[in-house]
Amino acid sequence: MTELEFNNNTDVSNSVTHYVEVLIPLALPRNYTWKVPVEMLHLVQPGGRVEVILGRNKKYAGIVKRLHTNKPAAFEPKEILNVLDDAPIVFSQQLDFWEWMAHYYLCSEGEVMQAALPTHFKLSSETVLLFNDEAGDDFSHLDDEEFLVAEALSIRKELRLAEVQQLLDVSHVYPVIKRLLEKNICLVWEELKHTYKEKKETFVLLHPKYMQEEALAELMNTWGKAPKQLELLLAYLHLSKTEGQVTQPELLKKSGASAAQLKGLVEKGVLLTEKRSVDRLQQLPKEISINFQLTAVQELALEQVKKHLEQKQVCLLHGITSSGKTLVYIRMMEDAIRQGKQVLYMLPEIALTAQVIRRLQLYFGGYIVIYHSRFNPNERVELWNKVKSGEAKIVLGARSSLFLPFRNLGLVICDEEHDPSFKQQDPAPRYNARDAAIYLASLFRAKVLLGSATPSLESYYNAMQGKYGLVEMTQRFGDIALPEIELVDTKNIRTADKSKPIITPALQQAVEDCLTRSKQVILFQNRRGYSPYQVCQSCGWIPHCKNCDVSLTFHKLQNKLVCHYCGTTYPPVTVCEACGNHHFTQQNFGTERIEEALQEIFPKARIARMDMDAVKGKHAHDALIQLFEQHRIDILVGTQMVVKGLDFEHVALVGILDADAILGFADFRVNERGFQLMEQVSGRAGRKGEQGKVLIQVRNTSHPVLQFVRAHDYQAFVQTELQNRQQFGYPPFSRMIQLTFKHKLQETVVAAARQMADWMKPAFGHYLIGPAAPVVNRVRNQYIMELMIKLPKDLHLLQQCKDQVHLLTAHLHQQQPFKSVVVIPDIDPL
Ligand code: ADP
Ligand code: ZN
Ligand code: ZN
């Protein structure tokens, strides 16, 4: 294993002038160079931050990428002002990773750095500091300069860095701020994240003196009166064994005890209660306790995975839903951390639920840390440092956890590897976390395990070609059969207003059956809101957003029309703007409408909705999952959110309400997405006990994807779909680059896109598709054009094309009319 500390620079000769290449968290066309004053030379190190001036007077904390002695020929560099860190905040692997990402995804290293670093590490003249109210007013431990700033902050509550400069000797500002941040006196304001509220819950713990088994046995053997308290204690011990952490409400509910009884035990010094953040796990003991046995099938899969990974860097685990992939991951992770390596376990953000966290924490306790976008800045820094020091062994996170400063990564697990949300859309870097993880792992010679019940065609093709190892698990745990799938033809079902039926008689019957048997139901619709649009009954006019070229969705609860592209809301229309008619019908239906229909049909059932409107924030999502888990909800209606990797015991029926909407997109990936979505939703049915059932409501019953879903035949699906892709030259048989052009004038954006295409034609004419306006060709008052480039698989050609795009974009921006056209390259778009 490589040693990751950087060489310190004690041996460099002081007589030659030294320079540093510094990364600044901005979209700059290239990296800039500064001169190192002799007296700072021994302090400068790659991965550490320095304070520099950019332009006339903008200051930044940048990261040193490289220390060298090559004087730039064209200009005289300025000197760095301060060295901020005595230890690097990232290792060489991260710097290499950033460089690769910028090159591969056509953005600047500064943009990657911007995405990678927690806000607290990114200081600039624009930074706004906030006083941390939790810091109190005892500043006696601060030095004079720190005190000055702290006092000003405690009075003013916030200060710009530029204002701090008026308080202090200019040359000291950044180091002082850095120390105040480390001492938690202040925070850096973050525009998007300032609504974060940590969720606290009361946890129950065993008093440390009873952690020893003998002490506990002694206590129970000599238990006097209060049998109820003893019962409560036993319930606690049971829960802590099965769940890891025990919350007070959960304990009281499961034990049937009262709060007073719990208080009694706390007063006796047997149990403790503690308010803590639900996401924080550091109090758990650092120990591994794997208390399950793999089945023979799983054991074989594990052996095969290990074997492949001896030869190959990447292995794909294709295991049907509920085959126990998580257990195979757990055993792989165990191996890695026993060898002293770190593990990154990546999941799509929505799948990162308390359910998954609890499950893993049961086995790995305090070795696990969690990273997601809803952490506050302090927590992010804390976590950053834990990963850097190696204290955190397993990081469970969404795509951005790739950027954490791992020091000896040994294994990356990418669960639900097919999931489109691994792709970052906006802003740059527009990376695919699955693909980037493979590169990151290679920098550490680490192994990668991709897992899914419905692998992406890219990964499966790579596995078929022998580039990745391939292991398949085709049996559900407990040998439960995959759910039976039935198509409900909606073509001939008439509703009163001739709209699409929401809940067909067949589905209604099936739901009723479930409810009488005390089973749970999940209904899936890929559309939120009440009805996707209102349509004028006489002329067909549909209200559109004023800023975007899309129709508006009616949300009944808010009684508003909402644009799902820009978020603008409008009052519902009562008069047609085209013909003056007063009558509108609602066409199609979203989750809100389904919920309403269900309430009418099943007035006694407990119904809940899970979508972006009903579930704001991670905790609401988790709370709903928990309610459903505890069977306090009978029917769950939801969008994508209900699909992701959840494991419920009592779901006997899944309904897919409008498969035509899933299969109707004009995109070459539509079949793949449709298959994945339907197979994954189906996978939530009948995971424990009896076989589940899935009803799919659809008009186009002969759509080929439906036949594959019905048979749960991934292989046949892949064979057919790969043939299609090959015939039309789509990935995985080609590589795509998408260029998006945006401008507020339509003529300008069209002309710019055409100009670009013309310039590309000589070398890449064969491979261009478009330019063309996308289906939604105006968003937030900007017109949009797209140019697709579909290249044969040839790394050299791909590189050539990226270079051209880079060059020609700069060229385009030099043309007067196109100066302000935004050009966004997207490599391997989804
Ligand atoms: P997948 O991720 O493949 O969909 P999971 O790992 O969630 O499947 O497993 C499905 C369910 O079966 C889980 O509740 C899991 O705890 C249980 N399970 C799977 N394998 C075993 C095993 N070997 N021992 C005990 N429980 C298992
Ligand atoms: Zn009309
Ligand atoms: Zn809009």
Coordinates of N, CA and C in Angstrom, one line a residue, residues 414-588:
C414 N -20.9 0.1 -5.1 CA -21.8 1.0 -5.7 C -23.1 0.3 -5.8
D415 N -24.0 0.5 -4.9 CA -25.3 -0.2 -4.8 C -26.3 0.5 -5.7
E416 N -27.2 -0.3 -6.3 CA -28.2 0.3 -7.3 C -27.4 1.0 -8.4
E417 N -26.4 0.3 -8.9 CA -25.5 1.0 -9.8 C -26.1 1.5 -11.1
H418 N -27.3 1.0 -11.4 CA -28.0 1.5 -12.6 C -28.7 2.8 -12.4
D419 N -28.7 3.3 -11.2 CA -29.6 4.5 -10.9 C -29.2 5.8 -11.5
P420 N -30.1 6.4 -12.2 CA -29.7 7.6 -13.0 C -29.3 8.8 -12.0
S421 N -29.6 8.7 -10.7 CA -29.3 9.8 -9.9 C -27.8 9.8 -9.5
F422 N -27.0 8.8 -9.9 CA -25.6 8.8 -9.7 C -25.0 9.9 -10.6
K423 N -25.7 10.3 -11.6 CA -25.2 11.3 -12.5 C -25.5 12.7 -12.0
Q424 N -24.5 13.5 -11.8 CA -24.7 14.9 -11.4 C -25.1 15.7 -12.6
Q425 N -26.2 16.4 -12.5 CA -26.6 17.2 -13.7 C -26.1 18.7 -13.6
D426 N -26.5 19.4 -12.6 CA -26.1 20.8 -12.6 C -25.7 21.1 -11.1
P427 N -24.7 21.9 -10.9 CA -23.7 22.5 -11.9 C -22.6 21.5 -12.2
A428 N -21.6 22.0 -13.0 CA -20.4 21.1 -13.2 C -19.7 20.9 -11.9
P429 N -19.0 19.8 -11.8 CA -18.7 18.8 -12.8 C -19.9 17.8 -13.0
R430 N -20.3 17.6 -14.2 CA -21.4 16.7 -14.5 C -20.9 15.3 -14.6
Y431 N -20.6 14.7 -13.5 CA -20.0 13.4 -13.4 C -20.9 12.3 -13.2
N432 N -20.6 11.1 -13.6 CA -21.3 9.9 -13.2 C -20.5 9.3 -12.0
A433 N -21.2 9.2 -10.8 CA -20.4 8.8 -9.6 C -20.0 7.3 -9.8
R434 N -20.7 6.5 -10.5 CA -20.3 5.1 -10.6 C -19.0 5.1 -11.4
D435 N -19.0 5.8 -12.5 CA -17.8 5.7 -13.4 C -16.6 6.4 -12.7
A436 N -16.9 7.5 -12.1 CA -15.8 8.2 -11.4 C -15.2 7.4 -10.2
A437 N -16.1 6.7 -9.6 CA -15.7 5.8 -8.5 C -14.6 4.8 -8.9
I438 N -14.8 4.3 -10.2 CA -13.9 3.3 -10.7 C -12.5 4.0 -10.9
Y439 N -12.5 5.2 -11.4 CA -11.3 5.9 -11.5 C -10.6 6.1 -10.2
L440 N -11.4 6.7 -9.3 CA -10.9 7.0 -7.9 C -10.3 5.7 -7.3
A441 N -11.0 4.6 -7.4 CA -10.5 3.4 -6.8 C -9.2 3.0 -7.4
S442 N -9.0 3.2 -8.7 CA -7.8 2.8 -9.4 C -6.6 3.6 -8.8
L443 N -6.8 4.8 -8.4 CA -5.7 5.6 -7.8 C -5.2 4.9 -6.5
F444 N -6.1 4.1 -5.9 CA -5.7 3.5 -4.6 C -5.4 2.0 -4.8
R445 N -5.5 1.5 -6.1 CA -5.5 0.1 -6.4 C -6.6 -0.6 -5.6
A446 N -7.7 0.1 -5.4 CA -8.8 -0.5 -4.7 C -9.8 -1.2 -5.6
K447 N -10.6 -2.1 -5.0 CA -11.6 -2.9 -5.8 C -12.9 -2.2 -5.8
V448 N -13.7 -2.5 -6.9 CA -15.0 -1.9 -7.0 C -16.1 -3.0 -7.2
L449 N -17.1 -3.0 -6.4 CA -18.2 -4.0 -6.5 C -19.5 -3.2 -6.9
L450 N -19.9 -3.4 -8.1 CA -21.2 -2.8 -8.5 C -22.3 -3.8 -8.3
G451 N -23.4 -3.3 -7.8 CA -24.5 -4.2 -7.5 C -25.9 -3.7 -8.0
S452 N -26.7 -4.6 -8.5 CA -28.1 -4.2 -8.9 C -28.9 -5.4 -9.3
A453 N -30.2 -5.2 -9.2 CA -31.1 -6.3 -9.7 C -31.3 -6.0 -11.1
T454 N -31.1 -4.8 -11.6 CA -31.3 -4.5 -13.0 C -30.1 -3.6 -13.5
P455 N -29.0 -4.3 -13.7 CA -27.8 -3.5 -14.0 C -28.0 -2.6 -15.3
S456 N -27.2 -1.6 -15.3 CA -27.3 -0.7 -16.5 C -26.7 -1.5 -17.7
L457 N -27.1 -1.2 -18.9 CA -26.6 -1.9 -20.0 C -25.1 -1.7 -20.2
E458 N -24.6 -0.5 -19.8 CA -23.2 -0.2 -19.9 C -22.4 -1.2 -19.0
S459 N -22.8 -1.4 -17.8 CA -22.1 -2.3 -16.9 C -22.3 -3.7 -17.3
Y460 N -23.5 -4.1 -17.7 CA -23.7 -5.5 -18.0 C -22.9 -5.9 -19.3
Y461 N -22.8 -4.9 -20.2 CA -22.0 -5.1 -21.4 C -20.6 -5.3 -21.1
N462 N -20.1 -4.4 -20.2 CA -18.7 -4.5 -19.8 C -18.4 -5.9 -19.1
A463 N -19.4 -6.4 -18.4 CA -19.2 -7.7 -17.8 C -19.2 -8.8 -18.8
M464 N -20.1 -8.7 -19.8 CA -20.2 -9.7 -20.8 C -18.9 -9.7 -21.6
Q465 N -18.3 -8.6 -21.8 CA -17.0 -8.5 -22.6 C -15.8 -8.9 -21.8
G466 N -16.1 -9.2 -20.5 CA -15.0 -9.7 -19.6 C -14.2 -8.6 -19.0
K467 N -14.6 -7.3 -19.2 CA -13.9 -6.2 -18.6 C -14.1 -6.2 -17.1
Y468 N -15.3 -6.5 -16.7 CA -15.7 -6.6 -15.3 C -16.0 -8.1 -15.0
G469 N -15.7 -8.5 -13.8 CA -16.2 -9.8 -13.4 C -17.7 -9.8 -13.3
L470 N -18.4 -11.0 -13.4 CA -19.8 -11.0 -13.4 C -20.3 -12.1 -12.4
V471 N -21.1 -11.8 -11.5 CA -21.6 -12.8 -10.6 C -23.2 -12.6 -10.5
E472 N -23.9 -13.7 -10.6 CA -25.4 -13.6 -10.6 C -26.0 -14.4 -9.5
M473 N -27.0 -13.8 -8.8 CA -27.8 -14.5 -7.8 C -29.2 -14.5 -8.3
T474 N -29.8 -15.7 -8.6 CA -31.1 -15.7 -9.2 C -32.2 -16.2 -8.3
Q475 N -31.8 -16.2 -7.0 CA -32.8 -16.8 -6.1 C -33.1 -15.7 -5.0
R476 N -34.3 -15.6 -4.6 CA -34.6 -14.7 -3.5 C -34.3 -15.4 -2.2
F477 N -33.9 -14.6 -1.1 CA -33.7 -15.2 0.2 C -34.9 -15.9 0.6
G478 N -34.8 -17.1 1.2 CA -36.0 -17.9 1.6 C -36.7 -18.5 0.5
D479 N -36.1 -18.4 -0.7 CA -36.7 -19.1 -1.9 C -38.1 -18.6 -2.2
I480 N -38.4 -17.4 -1.8 CA -39.7 -16.9 -2.2 C -39.7 -16.6 -3.7
A481 N -40.8 -16.9 -4.4 CA -40.8 -16.6 -5.8 C -41.0 -15.1 -6.0
L482 N -40.5 -14.7 -7.2 CA -40.7 -13.3 -7.5 C -42.2 -13.1 -7.7
P483 N -42.6 -11.8 -7.6 CA -44.1 -11.6 -7.7 C -44.7 -12.0 -9.0
E484 N -45.9 -12.4 -9.0 CA -46.6 -12.7 -10.2 C -47.1 -11.3 -10.8
I485 N -46.9 -11.2 -12.1 CA -47.2 -9.9 -12.7 C -48.4 -10.0 -13.7
E486 N -49.4 -9.1 -13.5 CA -50.6 -9.2 -14.3 C -50.8 -7.9 -15.0
L487 N -51.1 -7.9 -16.3 CA -51.3 -6.6 -17.0 C -52.8 -6.4 -16.9
V488 N -53.2 -5.1 -16.6 CA -54.6 -4.7 -16.7 C -54.8 -3.8 -17.9
D489 N -55.5 -4.2 -18.9 CA -55.6 -3.5 -20.1 C -56.6 -2.3 -19.8
T490 N -56.2 -1.1 -20.0 CA -57.1 0.0 -19.7 C -57.8 0.6 -21.0
K491 N -57.5 0.0 -22.1 CA -58.0 0.5 -23.4 C -59.5 0.6 -23.4
N492 N -60.1 -0.4 -22.9 CA -61.6 -0.5 -23.1 C -62.3 -0.1 -21.8
I493 N -61.6 0.5 -20.9 CA -62.3 0.9 -19.6 C -62.7 2.4 -19.8
R494 N -64.0 2.6 -19.7 CA -64.6 3.9 -19.9 C -64.8 4.6 -18.5
T495 N -64.4 5.8 -18.4 CA -64.7 6.5 -17.2 C -65.8 7.6 -17.6
A496 N -66.4 8.2 -16.6 CA -67.5 9.1 -16.9 C -67.0 10.3 -17.7
D497 N -65.9 10.9 -17.4 CA -65.4 12.0 -18.2 C -64.4 11.7 -19.3
K498 N -64.3 10.4 -19.6 CA -63.5 9.9 -20.7 C -62.0 10.1 -20.4
S499 N -61.6 10.3 -19.2 CA -60.2 10.4 -18.9 C -59.7 9.0 -18.6
K500 N -58.4 8.9 -18.4 CA -57.8 7.6 -18.1 C -58.3 7.1 -16.8
P501 N -58.5 5.8 -16.6 CA -59.0 5.3 -15.3 C -57.8 5.4 -14.4
I502 N -58.1 5.8 -13.1 CA -57.0 5.9 -12.1 C -56.9 4.5 -11.5
I503 N -58.0 4.0 -10.9 CA -57.9 2.7 -10.3 C -58.9 1.8 -10.9
T504 N -58.5 0.9 -11.7 CA -59.3 0.0 -12.4 C -60.0 -1.0 -11.5
P505 N -61.2 -1.6 -11.9 CA -61.9 -2.5 -11.0 C -61.0 -3.7 -10.6
A506 N -60.1 -4.1 -11.5 CA -59.2 -5.2 -11.1 C -58.3 -4.8 -10.0
L507 N -57.7 -3.6 -10.1 CA -56.8 -3.1 -9.0 C -57.6 -2.9 -7.7
Q508 N -58.8 -2.4 -7.9 CA -59.6 -2.1 -6.7 C -59.8 -3.4 -5.9
Q509 N -60.2 -4.5 -6.7 CA -60.4 -5.8 -6.1 C -59.2 -6.3 -5.4
A510 N -58.0 -6.2 -6.1 CA -56.8 -6.7 -5.5 C -56.4 -6.0 -4.2
V511 N -56.6 -4.6 -4.2 CA -56.3 -3.9 -3.0 C -57.2 -4.3 -1.9
E512 N -58.5 -4.5 -2.2 CA -59.4 -4.9 -1.2 C -59.0 -6.2 -0.6
D513 N -58.7 -7.2 -1.4 CA -58.2 -8.5 -0.9 C -57.0 -8.3 0.1
C514 N -56.1 -7.5 -0.3 CA -54.9 -7.2 0.6 C -55.3 -6.7 1.9
L515 N -56.2 -5.7 1.8 CA -56.6 -5.0 3.1 C -57.3 -6.0 4.0
T516 N -58.2 -6.8 3.5 CA -58.9 -7.8 4.3 C -57.9 -8.8 4.9
R517 N -56.8 -9.0 4.2 CA -55.8 -10.0 4.8 C -54.7 -9.3 5.6
S518 N -55.0 -8.0 5.9 CA -54.0 -7.2 6.7 C -52.6 -7.1 6.0
K519 N -52.6 -7.0 4.7 CA -51.4 -6.9 4.0 C -51.3 -5.4 3.5
Q520 N -50.1 -5.0 3.1 CA -49.9 -3.7 2.7 C -49.8 -3.6 1.2
V521 N -50.0 -2.3 0.7 CA -50.0 -2.1 -0.8 C -49.2 -0.9 -1.1
I522 N -48.4 -1.0 -2.2 CA -47.7 0.2 -2.7 C -48.2 0.5 -4.1
L523 N -48.6 1.7 -4.3 CA -49.0 2.1 -5.7 C -48.1 3.1 -6.2
F524 N -47.6 2.9 -7.5 CA -46.6 3.7 -8.0 C -47.1 4.5 -9.2
Q525 N -46.8 5.8 -9.2 CA -47.1 6.7 -10.3 C -46.0 7.7 -10.5
N526 N -45.4 7.8 -11.7 CA -44.2 8.6 -11.8 C -44.5 10.0 -12.0
R527 N -45.6 10.5 -11.4 CA -45.9 11.9 -11.6 C -46.5 12.5 -10.3
R528 N -46.0 13.6 -9.9 CA -46.6 14.2 -8.7 C -47.6 15.2 -9.0
G529 N -48.2 15.8 -8.0 CA -49.3 16.7 -8.2 C -50.6 16.0 -8.4
Y530 N -51.6 16.8 -8.8 CA -53.0 16.3 -8.9 C -53.3 15.8 -10.3
S531 N -53.1 16.8 -11.2 CA -53.3 16.4 -12.6 C -52.3 17.1 -13.5
P532 N -51.6 16.4 -14.4 CA -50.5 17.1 -15.1 C -51.0 18.3 -15.8
Y533 N -52.2 18.4 -16.3 CA -52.6 19.7 -16.8 C -54.1 19.8 -16.9
Q534 N -54.5 21.0 -16.9 CA -55.9 21.3 -17.2 C -56.1 21.6 -18.7
V535 N -57.1 21.1 -19.3 CA -57.3 21.2 -20.7 C -58.6 21.9 -21.0
C536 N -58.7 22.9 -21.9 CA -59.9 23.5 -22.2 C -60.8 22.5 -23.0
Q537 N -62.0 22.3 -22.5 CA -62.9 21.3 -23.1 C -63.3 21.5 -24.5
S538 N -63.4 22.8 -24.9 CA -63.8 23.0 -26.3 C -62.7 23.2 -27.3
C539 N -61.6 23.9 -26.9 CA -60.5 24.1 -27.9 C -59.2 23.3 -27.6
G540 N -59.1 22.7 -26.4 CA -57.9 22.0 -26.1 C -56.7 22.8 -25.6
W541 N -57.0 24.1 -25.4 CA -55.9 25.0 -24.9 C -55.4 24.5 -23.5
I542 N -54.1 24.5 -23.3 CA -53.5 24.1 -22.0 C -52.7 25.2 -21.4
P543 N -52.9 25.6 -20.2 CA -52.1 26.7 -19.6 C -50.6 26.3 -19.5
H544 N -49.8 27.2 -19.9 CA -48.3 27.0 -19.9 C -47.6 28.0 -19.0
C545 N -46.4 27.6 -18.6 CA -45.6 28.5 -17.7 C -45.1 29.7 -18.6
K546 N -45.0 30.8 -17.9 CA -44.6 32.0 -18.7 C -43.1 32.0 -18.9
N547 N -42.3 31.3 -18.1 CA -40.9 31.3 -18.2 C -40.4 30.0 -18.9
C548 N -41.2 29.0 -19.0 CA -40.7 27.8 -19.6 C -41.8 27.3 -20.6
D549 N -41.3 26.5 -21.6 CA -42.2 25.9 -22.6 C -42.8 24.6 -22.1
V550 N -43.5 24.7 -21.0 CA -44.1 23.4 -20.5 C -45.5 23.7 -19.9
S551 N -46.3 22.7 -20.0 CA -47.7 22.8 -19.4 C -47.6 22.7 -17.9
L552 N -48.6 23.3 -17.2 CA -48.6 23.4 -15.8 C -49.3 22.3 -15.1
T553 N -48.8 21.9 -14.0 CA -49.5 20.8 -13.2 C -50.4 21.4 -12.2
F554 N -51.6 20.8 -12.1 CA -52.5 21.3 -11.1 C -52.2 20.6 -9.7
H555 N -52.0 21.4 -8.7 CA -51.9 20.8 -7.3 C -53.1 21.2 -6.5
K556 N -53.9 20.2 -6.1 CA -55.2 20.5 -5.5 C -55.1 21.1 -4.1
L557 N -54.2 20.5 -3.3 CA -54.0 20.9 -2.0 C -53.7 22.4 -1.9
Q558 N -52.7 22.8 -2.7 CA -52.3 24.2 -2.7 C -53.3 25.1 -3.5
N559 N -54.2 24.4 -4.3 CA -55.0 25.0 -5.2 C -54.3 25.9 -6.2
K560 N -53.2 25.4 -6.8 CA -52.4 26.2 -7.7 C -51.9 25.3 -8.9
L561 N -51.5 26.1 -9.9 CA -50.9 25.4 -11.0 C -49.4 25.6 -10.8
V562 N -48.6 24.6 -11.0 CA -47.2 24.7 -10.6 C -46.4 24.3 -11.9
C563 N -45.3 25.0 -12.1 CA -44.4 24.6 -13.2 C -43.3 23.7 -12.5
H564 N -43.2 22.5 -13.0 CA -42.3 21.5 -12.4 C -40.8 21.8 -12.9
Y565 N -40.7 22.7 -13.8 CA -39.3 23.1 -14.3 C -38.7 24.2 -13.5
C566 N -39.5 25.3 -13.3 CA -38.9 26.4 -12.6 C -39.5 26.7 -11.2
G567 N -40.6 26.0 -10.9 CA -41.2 26.1 -9.6 C -42.2 27.3 -9.5
T568 N -42.4 28.1 -10.5 CA -43.3 29.2 -10.5 C -44.8 28.6 -10.3
T569 N -45.5 29.3 -9.4 CA -46.9 28.9 -9.2 C -47.9 29.9 -9.8
Y570 N -49.0 29.5 -10.2 CA -50.1 30.3 -10.8 C -51.4 30.0 -10.2
P571 N -52.3 30.9 -10.1 CA -53.7 30.5 -9.7 C -54.3 29.6 -10.7
P572 N -55.2 28.7 -10.3 CA -55.9 27.9 -11.3 C -56.6 28.7 -12.4
V573 N -56.7 28.3 -13.6 CA -57.4 29.0 -14.6 C -58.8 28.7 -14.6
T574 N -59.7 29.7 -14.8 CA -61.1 29.5 -14.9 C -61.6 29.8 -16.3
V575 N -60.9 30.6 -17.0 CA -61.3 31.0 -18.4 C -60.2 30.6 -19.4
C576 N -60.6 30.0 -20.5 CA -59.6 29.7 -21.5 C -59.1 30.9 -22.2
E577 N -57.8 31.0 -22.2 CA -57.2 32.2 -22.9 C -57.4 32.2 -24.4
A578 N -57.6 31.1 -24.9 CA -57.8 31.0 -26.4 C -59.2 31.2 -26.8
C579 N -60.2 30.6 -26.2 CA -61.6 30.7 -26.7 C -62.6 31.3 -25.7
G580 N -62.1 31.5 -24.4 CA -63.0 32.1 -23.5 C -64.0 31.1 -22.8
N581 N -63.9 29.9 -23.1 CA -64.7 28.8 -22.5 C -64.4 28.7 -21.0
H582 N -65.4 28.2 -20.2 CA -65.2 28.1 -18.8 C -64.9 26.7 -18.3
H583 N -65.0 25.7 -19.3 CA -65.0 24.4 -18.8 C -63.6 23.7 -19.1
F584 N -63.1 23.2 -18.0 CA -61.8 22.5 -18.2 C -61.9 21.1 -17.7
T585 N -61.1 20.2 -18.3 CA -61.0 18.9 -17.7 C -59.6 18.7 -17.3
Q586 N -59.4 17.8 -16.3 CA -58.1 17.4 -15.9 C -57.7 16.2 -16.6
Q587 N -56.5 16.3 -17.3 CA -56.1 15.1 -18.0 C -55.0 14.4 -17.3
N588 N -55.0 13.1 -17.4 CA -54.1 12.3 -16.6 C -54.1 12.6 -15.1

